[in-house]
CSV table of C-alpha atoms in Angstrom, one decimal:
chain,number,residue,atom,x,y,z
A,1,MET,CA,84.6,123.0,107.0
A,2,LYS,CA,84.2,119.7,105.2
A,3,LYS,CA,87.1,118.9,102.8
A,4,ARG,CA,86.4,117.1,99.6
A,5,VAL,CA,88.7,114.2,98.9
A,6,LEU,CA,89.6,112.0,96.0
A,7,ALA,CA,88.5,108.4,95.8
A,8,LEU,CA,90.9,106.0,97.6
A,9,GLY,CA,91.1,102.3,98.2
A,10,LEU,CA,92.3,102.0,101.7
A,11,CYS,CA,94.8,99.5,103.0
A,12,LEU,CA,96.7,99.2,106.3
A,13,ALA,CA,100.3,100.0,105.7
A,14,LEU,CA,102.5,98.0,108.1
A,15,ALA,CA,105.3,97.0,105.7
A,16,MET,CA,108.2,99.5,105.2
A,17,SER,CA,110.5,99.5,102.2
A,18,LEU,CA,113.5,101.8,101.5
A,19,LEU,CA,114.1,104.1,98.5
A,20,THR,CA,116.8,106.6,97.6
A,21,GLY,CA,116.9,110.3,97.1
A,22,CYS,CA,119.3,113.3,97.3
A,23,SER,CA,121.5,114.5,100.1
A,24,GLY,CA,121.5,117.9,101.8
A,25,GLU,CA,123.9,120.4,103.4
A,26,LEU,CA,123.7,119.0,107.0
A,27,THR,CA,125.7,116.0,107.9
A,28,ASP,CA,123.9,112.7,108.1
A,29,GLU,CA,124.2,112.7,111.9
A,30,GLN,CA,122.8,116.2,112.2
A,31,ILE,CA,119.8,115.4,109.9
A,32,ILE,CA,119.0,112.2,111.9
A,33,GLU,CA,119.3,114.1,115.2
A,34,LYS,CA,117.0,116.9,114.1
A,35,ALA,CA,114.5,114.5,112.7
A,36,THR,CA,114.5,112.4,115.8
A,37,THR,CA,113.8,115.4,118.0
A,38,ASP,CA,110.7,116.3,116.1
A,39,GLU,CA,110.4,114.9,112.6
A,40,VAL,CA,107.3,116.8,111.5
A,41,LYS,CA,109.1,120.0,112.6
A,42,TYR,CA,112.1,119.0,110.5
A,43,LEU,CA,110.2,118.0,107.4
A,44,THR,CA,108.0,121.1,107.4
A,45,ASP,CA,110.8,123.5,108.0
A,46,GLY,CA,109.5,124.4,111.5
A,47,LYS,CA,105.9,125.2,110.4
A,48,LEU,CA,104.4,122.3,112.3
A,49,LYS,CA,105.4,119.9,115.1
A,50,ASN,CA,104.6,116.3,115.8
A,51,ASP,CA,101.8,117.1,118.2
A,52,THR,CA,100.3,120.1,116.3
A,53,VAL,CA,96.6,119.6,115.8
A,54,VAL,CA,95.8,119.8,112.1
A,55,MET,CA,92.1,118.8,112.3
A,56,THR,CA,89.3,117.3,114.4
A,57,VAL,CA,87.3,114.4,113.2
A,58,ASN,CA,83.9,114.3,115.0
A,59,GLY,CA,85.5,116.3,117.7
A,60,GLU,CA,88.6,114.1,118.1
A,61,ASP,CA,92.0,115.9,117.6
A,62,VAL,CA,94.3,114.6,114.8
A,63,SER,CA,97.9,115.5,115.2
A,64,ALA,CA,100.3,116.4,112.4
A,65,ILE,CA,102.3,113.2,112.8
A,66,SER,CA,99.2,111.1,112.1
A,67,LEU,CA,98.6,113.0,108.9
A,68,CYS,CA,102.2,113.1,107.9
A,69,TYR,CA,102.7,109.3,108.3
A,70,TRP,CA,100.1,108.7,105.6
A,71,LEU,CA,101.5,111.5,103.5
A,72,ALA,CA,105.0,109.9,103.7
A,73,TYR,CA,103.5,106.5,103.0
A,74,TYR,CA,101.7,107.5,99.8
A,75,GLU,CA,104.6,109.6,98.6
A,76,THR,CA,106.9,106.7,99.0
A,77,GLN,CA,104.6,104.3,97.1
A,78,MET,CA,104.0,106.8,94.3
A,79,SER,CA,107.7,107.5,93.9
A,80,TYR,CA,108.4,103.7,93.8
A,81,TYR,CA,105.7,103.3,91.1
A,82,TYR,CA,107.3,106.0,89.0
A,83,SER,CA,110.8,104.7,89.5
A,84,TYR,CA,109.7,101.2,88.5
A,85,TYR,CA,108.9,102.6,85.1
A,86,GLY,CA,112.1,104.6,84.9
A,87,GLU,CA,110.4,107.9,85.6
A,88,THR,CA,110.6,110.5,88.4
A,89,LEU,CA,107.6,111.7,90.3
A,90,ASP,CA,107.0,115.4,89.6
A,91,LEU,CA,104.9,116.7,92.5
A,92,THR,CA,103.9,119.8,90.6
A,93,ALA,CA,102.6,118.0,87.5
A,94,GLU,CA,98.8,117.8,87.0
A,95,VAL,CA,97.4,114.3,87.4
A,96,SER,CA,93.9,115.5,86.6
A,97,ASP,CA,92.2,118.8,85.7
A,98,GLY,CA,93.7,121.3,88.1
A,99,VAL,CA,95.0,118.7,90.5
A,100,THR,CA,98.7,118.1,91.0
A,101,ALA,CA,100.4,115.0,92.2
A,102,ALA,CA,101.1,116.9,95.5
A,103,ASP,CA,97.4,117.6,95.8
A,104,SER,CA,96.6,114.0,95.3
A,105,LEU,CA,99.1,112.8,97.9
A,106,LEU,CA,97.6,115.1,100.5
A,107,ASP,CA,94.1,114.0,99.7
A,108,TYR,CA,95.1,110.4,100.0
A,109,ALA,CA,96.7,111.1,103.4
A,110,TYR,CA,93.6,113.1,104.5
A,111,GLN,CA,91.2,110.3,103.5
A,112,ALA,CA,93.3,107.7,105.3
A,113,VAL,CA,93.6,109.5,108.6
A,114,VAL,CA,90.0,110.5,108.6
A,115,SER,CA,88.8,107.0,107.7
A,116,TYR,CA,90.9,105.3,110.4
A,117,THR,CA,89.9,107.9,113.0
A,118,ALA,CA,86.3,107.4,112.1
A,119,LEU,CA,86.8,103.6,112.3
A,120,GLY,CA,88.0,103.8,115.9
A,121,GLN,CA,85.0,105.9,116.7
A,122,LYS,CA,82.7,103.4,115.1
A,123,ALA,CA,84.3,100.6,117.2
A,124,ALA,CA,83.5,102.6,120.3
A,125,GLU,CA,79.9,103.1,119.2
A,126,TYR,CA,79.6,99.3,118.9
A,127,GLY,CA,81.1,98.9,122.3
A,128,LEU,CA,84.2,97.1,120.9
A,129,THR,CA,87.4,97.2,122.8
A,130,LEU,CA,90.6,95.1,122.8
A,131,THR,CA,91.1,92.4,125.3
A,132,GLU,CA,94.1,92.4,127.7
A,133,ASP,CA,95.9,89.9,125.5
A,134,GLU,CA,95.2,92.0,122.4
A,135,GLU,CA,96.5,95.2,124.1
A,136,GLY,CA,99.6,93.1,124.9
A,137,ASP,CA,100.0,92.4,121.2
A,138,VAL,CA,99.8,96.1,120.5
A,139,GLN,CA,102.5,96.8,123.1
A,140,ASP,CA,104.7,94.0,121.6
A,141,TYR,CA,104.2,95.6,118.2
A,142,ILE,CA,105.2,99.0,119.6
A,143,ASP,CA,108.3,97.5,121.2
A,144,LEU,CA,109.4,96.0,117.8
A,145,GLN,CA,109.3,99.3,115.9
A,146,ASP,CA,112.7,100.1,114.3
A,147,SER,CA,113.9,103.6,114.8
A,148,TYR,CA,115.2,103.9,111.2
A,149,ALA,CA,112.0,102.6,109.7
A,150,MET,CA,110.0,105.1,111.8
A,151,LEU,CA,112.1,108.0,110.7
A,152,TYR,CA,111.8,106.8,107.1
A,153,TYR,CA,108.0,107.0,107.2
A,154,CYS,CA,107.7,110.0,109.5
A,155,THR,CA,106.0,108.1,112.3
A,156,SER,CA,106.5,107.0,115.9
A,157,ALA,CA,106.1,103.8,117.9
A,158,GLU,CA,103.0,105.3,119.5
A,159,GLU,CA,101.5,106.2,116.2
A,160,GLN,CA,102.2,102.7,114.8
A,161,GLY,CA,100.7,101.2,117.9
A,162,LYS,CA,97.5,103.3,117.3
A,163,ILE,CA,97.3,102.1,113.7
A,164,TYR,CA,97.8,98.5,114.7
A,165,ARG,CA,95.1,98.9,117.3
A,166,GLN,CA,92.7,100.3,114.7
A,167,TYR,CA,93.5,97.4,112.5
A,168,GLN,CA,92.6,94.9,115.3
A,169,LEU,CA,89.4,96.9,115.9
A,170,SER,CA,88.5,96.7,112.2
A,171,THR,CA,88.5,92.9,112.4
A,172,LYS,CA,86.2,93.1,115.4
A,173,ILE,CA,83.8,95.4,113.5
A,174,GLN,CA,83.8,93.0,110.6
A,175,ASP,CA,82.9,90.2,112.9
A,176,VAL,CA,79.9,92.2,114.1
A,177,LEU,CA,78.8,93.6,110.8
A,178,TYR,CA,79.1,90.5,108.6
A,179,ALA,CA,78.1,87.8,111.0
A,180,GLU,CA,74.7,86.0,110.8
A,181,GLY,CA,72.2,88.5,112.0
A,182,GLY,CA,74.6,91.4,111.6
A,183,GLU,CA,73.8,94.7,109.9
A,184,ARG,CA,75.6,93.6,106.7
A,185,GLU,CA,75.0,89.8,107.0
A,186,ILE,CA,76.6,87.8,104.2
A,187,THR,CA,74.3,85.3,102.6
A,188,ASP,CA,74.8,82.9,99.7
A,189,GLU,CA,72.7,85.3,97.6
A,190,THR,CA,75.0,88.2,98.6
A,191,LEU,CA,78.1,86.4,97.4
A,192,GLN,CA,76.5,85.1,94.2
A,193,ASP,CA,75.4,88.7,93.3
A,194,TYR,CA,79.0,89.8,94.0
A,195,VAL,CA,80.3,87.1,91.7
A,196,THR,CA,77.8,88.0,88.9
A,197,ASP,CA,78.2,91.8,89.3
A,198,ASN,CA,82.0,91.6,89.1
A,199,GLY,CA,82.3,88.9,86.5
A,200,ILE,CA,84.4,86.6,88.6
A,201,TYR,CA,85.3,83.3,87.1
A,202,ASN,CA,87.6,80.5,88.3
A,203,CYS,CA,89.6,78.6,85.8
A,204,ARG,CA,92.8,76.7,85.2
A,205,TYR,CA,94.8,77.3,82.1
A,206,ILE,CA,97.6,75.8,80.1
A,207,LEU,CA,99.5,78.3,77.8
A,208,CYS,CA,101.2,77.1,74.7
A,209,GLN,CA,103.3,80.2,74.2
A,210,ALA,CA,104.5,81.7,70.9
A,211,ASP,CA,105.7,85.0,69.5
A,212,GLU,CA,102.8,86.2,67.4
A,213,ASP,CA,105.2,87.4,64.7
A,214,ASP,CA,106.8,84.0,64.3
A,215,GLU,CA,104.5,82.0,62.0
A,216,ASP,CA,106.3,78.7,62.6
A,217,ALA,CA,106.1,79.1,66.4
A,218,VAL,CA,102.5,80.1,66.2
A,219,ALA,CA,101.7,77.0,64.2
A,220,GLU,CA,103.6,74.8,66.6
A,221,ALA,CA,101.8,76.3,69.6
A,222,LYS,CA,98.4,75.8,68.0
A,223,ALA,CA,99.2,72.1,67.2
A,224,GLN,CA,100.4,71.5,70.8
A,225,ALA,CA,97.3,73.2,72.3
A,226,GLN,CA,95.0,71.2,70.0
A,227,GLU,CA,96.7,68.0,70.9
A,228,ILE,CA,96.3,68.7,74.7
A,229,TYR,CA,92.7,69.8,74.2
A,230,ASP,CA,91.9,66.7,72.2
A,231,GLU,CA,93.4,64.4,74.8
A,232,LEU,CA,91.6,66.2,77.7
A,233,SER,CA,88.3,66.3,75.9
A,234,ALA,CA,88.1,62.5,76.2
A,235,LEU,CA,88.1,62.9,80.0
A,236,GLU,CA,85.7,64.2,82.6
A,237,GLY,CA,85.3,64.8,86.3
A,238,ASP,CA,88.2,64.1,88.6
A,239,GLU,CA,90.1,62.4,85.9
A,240,LEU,CA,90.0,65.5,83.7
A,241,LEU,CA,91.1,67.7,86.5
A,242,GLU,CA,94.0,65.4,87.5
A,243,LYS,CA,95.3,65.2,83.9
A,244,PHE,CA,94.9,68.9,83.5
A,245,GLN,CA,97.0,69.5,86.6
A,246,GLU,CA,99.6,67.1,85.2
A,247,TYR,CA,100.0,69.3,82.2
A,248,GLN,CA,100.2,72.3,84.4
A,249,GLU,CA,103.1,70.8,86.3
A,250,GLN,CA,104.9,70.2,83.0
A,251,ASN,CA,104.2,73.8,81.8
A,252,ALA,CA,105.7,76.6,83.9
A,253,ASP,CA,103.0,78.9,82.5
A,254,GLY,CA,100.1,76.8,83.8
A,255,ASN,CA,98.2,78.4,86.6
A,256,THR,CA,94.9,78.7,88.4
A,257,ASP,CA,93.2,81.8,89.6
A,258,GLU,CA,89.9,83.8,89.9
A,259,TYR,CA,89.5,86.5,87.3
A,260,SER,CA,87.5,89.6,87.5
A,261,TYR,CA,86.8,91.2,84.2
A,262,ASP,CA,86.1,94.8,85.4
A,263,ASP,CA,89.3,95.9,83.8
A,264,ASP,CA,89.3,95.1,80.1
A,265,ASP,CA,93.1,95.4,80.0
A,266,SER,CA,93.7,92.9,82.8
A,267,LEU,CA,93.7,89.9,80.6
A,268,VAL,CA,94.8,89.1,77.0
A,269,ASP,CA,92.0,89.5,74.4
A,270,GLY,CA,90.3,86.2,73.8
A,271,PHE,CA,91.0,84.7,77.2
A,272,LYS,CA,88.1,86.2,79.2
A,273,GLU,CA,85.6,85.7,76.3
A,274,THR,CA,86.5,82.0,76.1
A,275,VAL,CA,86.1,81.4,79.8
A,276,ALA,CA,82.9,83.3,80.1
A,277,ALA,CA,81.3,81.1,77.4
A,278,LEU,CA,82.2,77.9,79.2
A,279,GLU,CA,80.1,76.0,81.7
A,280,VAL,CA,81.5,75.0,85.0
A,281,ASN,CA,83.8,71.9,84.5
A,282,GLN,CA,83.9,72.5,80.8
A,283,LEU,CA,87.1,72.5,78.7
A,284,GLY,CA,87.8,75.2,76.2
A,285,MET,CA,90.6,76.5,73.9
A,286,THR,CA,91.2,80.1,72.7
A,287,ASP,CA,91.9,81.2,69.2
A,288,GLN,CA,95.3,82.7,68.8
A,289,THR,CA,96.1,85.4,71.3
A,290,SER,CA,99.2,87.7,71.6
A,291,TYR,CA,100.7,85.1,74.0
A,292,GLY,CA,99.8,82.0,72.0
A,293,TYR,CA,97.0,79.5,72.7
A,294,PHE,CA,95.3,78.8,76.0
A,295,VAL,CA,93.6,75.5,77.0
A,296,LEU,CA,91.1,76.4,79.7
A,297,LEU,CA,89.1,74.5,82.3
A,298,ARG,CA,86.4,76.5,84.1
A,299,LEU,CA,85.8,75.5,87.7
A,300,ASP,CA,83.5,76.5,90.5
A,301,VAL,CA,84.4,79.8,92.1
A,302,ASP,CA,86.0,79.5,95.6
A,303,MET,CA,83.3,81.2,97.7
A,304,ASP,CA,85.6,81.4,100.7
A,305,SER,CA,88.0,83.5,98.7
A,306,VAL,CA,85.1,85.5,97.3
A,307,GLU,CA,83.8,86.2,100.8
A,308,GLU,CA,87.2,87.6,101.8
A,309,ASP,CA,87.3,89.8,98.8
A,310,TYR,CA,83.7,90.9,99.3
A,311,ILE,CA,84.3,91.9,102.9
A,312,SER,CA,87.5,93.8,102.0
A,313,ALA,CA,85.8,95.7,99.2
A,314,ASP,CA,82.7,96.4,101.3
A,315,MET,CA,84.7,97.6,104.3
A,316,ASN,CA,86.7,100.0,102.0
A,317,THR,CA,83.4,101.4,100.8
A,318,LEU,CA,82.0,101.6,104.3
A,319,MET,CA,85.1,103.3,105.6
A,320,THR,CA,85.0,105.8,102.8
A,321,THR,CA,81.3,106.5,103.7
A,322,TRP,CA,82.3,107.0,107.4
A,323,ALA,CA,84.9,109.5,106.3
A,324,ASP,CA,82.5,111.3,104.0
A,325,GLU,CA,79.9,111.5,106.8
A,326,ALA,CA,82.4,112.6,109.5
A,327,GLU,CA,82.4,116.2,110.7
A,328,VAL,CA,85.9,117.3,109.9
A,329,GLU,CA,87.2,120.7,111.0
A,330,LEU,CA,90.5,121.8,109.6
A,331,ALA,CA,92.7,123.8,111.9
A,332,SER,CA,94.7,126.7,110.6
A,333,ALA,CA,97.8,124.6,110.9
A,334,TYR,CA,96.6,122.3,108.1
A,335,ASP,CA,97.2,125.0,105.5
A,336,LYS,CA,100.8,125.4,106.7
A,337,LEU,CA,101.6,121.9,105.4
A,338,ASP,CA,103.4,122.5,102.1
A,339,THR,CA,103.3,119.0,100.5
A,340,VAL,CA,106.1,119.7,98.0
A,341,THR,CA,108.5,121.0,100.7
A,342,PHE,CA,107.6,118.1,103.0
A,343,CYS,CA,108.2,115.5,100.3
A,344,GLU,CA,111.5,117.0,99.2
A,345,ASN,CA,112.7,117.0,102.8
A,346,LEU,CA,111.4,113.5,103.3
A,347,THR,CA,113.3,112.2,100.2
A,348,GLU,CA,116.5,113.7,101.7
A,349,LEU,CA,115.9,112.2,105.0
A,350,GLN,CA,115.1,108.7,103.5
A,351,THR,CA,118.4,108.7,101.7
A,352,VAL,CA,120.2,109.5,105.0
A,353,VAL,CA,118.2,106.9,106.9
A,354,SER,CA,118.9,104.2,104.2
A,355,THR,CA,122.6,104.9,104.4
A,356,ALA,CA,122.6,104.9,108.2
A,357,GLN,CA,120.7,101.6,108.2
A,358,SER,CA,123.1,100.0,105.8
A,359,GLU,CA,126.1,101.1,107.9
A,360,ALA,CA,124.5,99.8,111.1
A,361,ASP,CA,123.7,96.4,109.4
A,362,SER,CA,127.3,96.2,108.1
A,363,SER,CA,128.7,96.9,111.6
A,364,ALA,CA,126.4,94.3,113.1
A,365,GLU,CA,127.5,91.7,110.6
A,366,ALA,CA,131.2,92.6,111.2
A,367,SER,CA,130.9,92.2,114.9
């Protein structure tokens, strides 16, 4: 059957970070030994094994360890997100109507493993393979895998090598699809439409900061911003940009960036409206904002950066489409994966792994 999934922006997860959890009844050594023997078996209380087939994607088998790696990855990221705000992830809590956090995590993992499996299949359809040197890079990457990190994320060196290979193939697919004459050729018009549709602006800003509840500070910030604005208004071209940059160097809050206004909460009120009203190379100044007063200089958008963003966004959309179009058959083993149990066991294992890694690092430093 075809499984419905939640929307997901995909990214290749190669970086590994450590969190903390709670300990269990087994000794640390026993836990690591059991997990090393067959981690999926340990984390699922024996219901699945590393090589248990949990689904097929267009006829290709997907093993439990492939699915569980992504499940471990997203659980770790979500737990970190909650802990950052001083909260604890409740896997049984509803995150949307009838959907729990555990359901979401499994859907994310499903989407990722189906998408990357389909990506590898698309590469084969295009006749894309890795060169001997690129396969050597994959092997080097496999050889560098740390045993503690692999246990932490319920993965293996072979599994990480497969993901790294898929990543390399994705760059080859991009070269084919987005090149001149490719199926998704990028033109100047393509990028300009992307800039317009996403409300992307490039500007530099100087912030004269003030607590909005401090009237004296607000008045001082306004006077400072007005003085800067008046001085810069007498300049133009390279002279204006150079002087603007001088002020930025004097002001730690000065910066330059490209801004997308899809998210109305992403920028302070008044900032985006002021930038949008400016012409390229035109100077502007905001009214009072919750941060103070901004002096702004709108510049041309960096199309090289836009092209990178466009390809990334379009590839995410394309991979989601490939996943949606894939013929996915779930094996009976898929339903044996209890996400709550898996995540609870994973948290325990991650605590043990973190401790073991710290002790190993301390021993290495002492020697």
